Short mmCIF file of C-alpha atoms in Angstrom, two decimals:
data_model
loop_
_atom_site.label_atom_id
_atom_site.label_comp_id
_atom_site.label_asym_id
_atom_site.label_seq_id
_atom_site.Cartn_x
_atom_site.Cartn_y
_atom_site.Cartn_z
CA THR J 6 114.16 64.63 -0.27
CA ASN J 7 113.62 65.77 3.27
CA GLY J 8 115.08 62.63 4.82
CA LEU J 9 111.72 60.91 5.28
CA LYS J 10 111.01 57.47 3.87
CA VAL J 11 107.65 55.87 3.82
CA LYS J 12 107.67 52.16 4.55
CA THR J 13 105.31 50.18 2.37
CA ALA J 14 104.29 46.60 2.79
CA HIS J 15 104.94 44.31 -0.12
CA THR J 16 102.63 41.34 0.18
CA GLU J 17 102.23 38.64 -2.38
CA LYS J 18 98.66 37.86 -3.32
CA LYS J 19 97.78 34.21 -2.67
CA SER J 20 95.53 32.12 -4.90
CA ILE J 21 92.92 29.90 -3.45
CA LEU J 22 94.19 26.29 -3.31
CA GLU J 23 92.25 23.54 -5.09
CA ASN J 24 90.95 22.03 -1.85
CA GLU J 25 89.92 25.46 -0.61
CA GLN J 26 88.04 26.01 -3.89
CA LYS J 27 86.10 22.81 -3.38
CA LYS J 28 85.21 23.76 0.18
CA LEU J 29 84.07 27.18 -0.96
CA LYS J 30 81.98 25.71 -3.80
CA ASP J 31 80.36 23.26 -1.37
CA TYR J 32 79.62 26.06 1.06
CA LEU J 33 78.10 28.25 -1.65
CA ALA J 34 75.95 25.33 -2.80
CA GLN J 35 74.76 24.92 0.77
CA LEU J 36 73.95 28.66 1.10
CA ASP J 37 72.03 28.57 -2.21
CA THR J 38 69.66 25.84 -0.85
CA GLU J 39 68.82 27.76 2.34
CA ASN J 40 65.71 29.87 2.34
CA SER J 41 66.94 32.88 4.31
CA PHE J 42 67.85 36.39 3.44
CA LEU J 43 71.27 36.11 5.20
CA ALA J 44 72.23 32.95 3.31
CA HIS J 45 71.39 34.54 -0.08
CA ARG J 46 73.19 37.76 0.89
CA ASP J 47 76.31 35.92 1.95
CA SER J 48 76.29 33.77 -1.20
CA LEU J 49 75.92 36.80 -3.43
CA LEU J 50 78.68 38.70 -1.64
CA ILE J 51 81.16 35.85 -1.82
CA LYS J 52 80.40 35.24 -5.52
CA MET J 53 80.82 38.96 -6.29
CA LEU J 54 84.18 39.03 -4.58
CA LEU J 55 85.36 35.92 -6.40
CA TYR J 56 84.12 36.89 -9.88
CA THR J 57 85.04 40.59 -9.81
CA GLY J 58 88.23 40.65 -7.77
CA ALA J 59 86.78 43.46 -5.69
CA ARG J 60 87.99 44.09 -2.18
CA ILE J 61 85.58 43.50 0.71
CA SER J 62 85.47 47.27 1.45
CA GLU J 63 84.67 48.01 -2.20
CA ALA J 64 81.88 45.45 -2.29
CA LEU J 65 80.33 46.67 0.96
CA ASN J 66 80.26 50.25 -0.30
CA ILE J 67 78.38 49.55 -3.52
CA LYS J 68 75.18 51.55 -3.77
CA TRP J 69 72.19 50.95 -6.10
CA PHE J 70 73.17 53.92 -8.28
CA ASP J 71 76.54 52.22 -8.92
CA ILE J 72 74.77 49.42 -10.77
CA SER J 73 73.49 49.74 -14.31
CA GLU J 74 71.75 47.33 -16.69
CA THR J 75 73.43 46.10 -19.83
CA ASP J 76 71.97 44.42 -22.91
CA ASP J 77 74.57 41.64 -22.92
#
């Protein structure tokens, strides 16, 4: 090597604690009852992050042509 070493961060991924899961479920239920675009958008984004494991930057960069229908 040329004497250079790249420092990388090693972080452990944390799981959501049980009480945090309940708070999040309650918050999502509240958002789902609201009749506003922002509430529905926020609810959908949070659910997508939770169910897909996507990073926030990945979710925010999804375009319509990235989505396809399935017959499932």
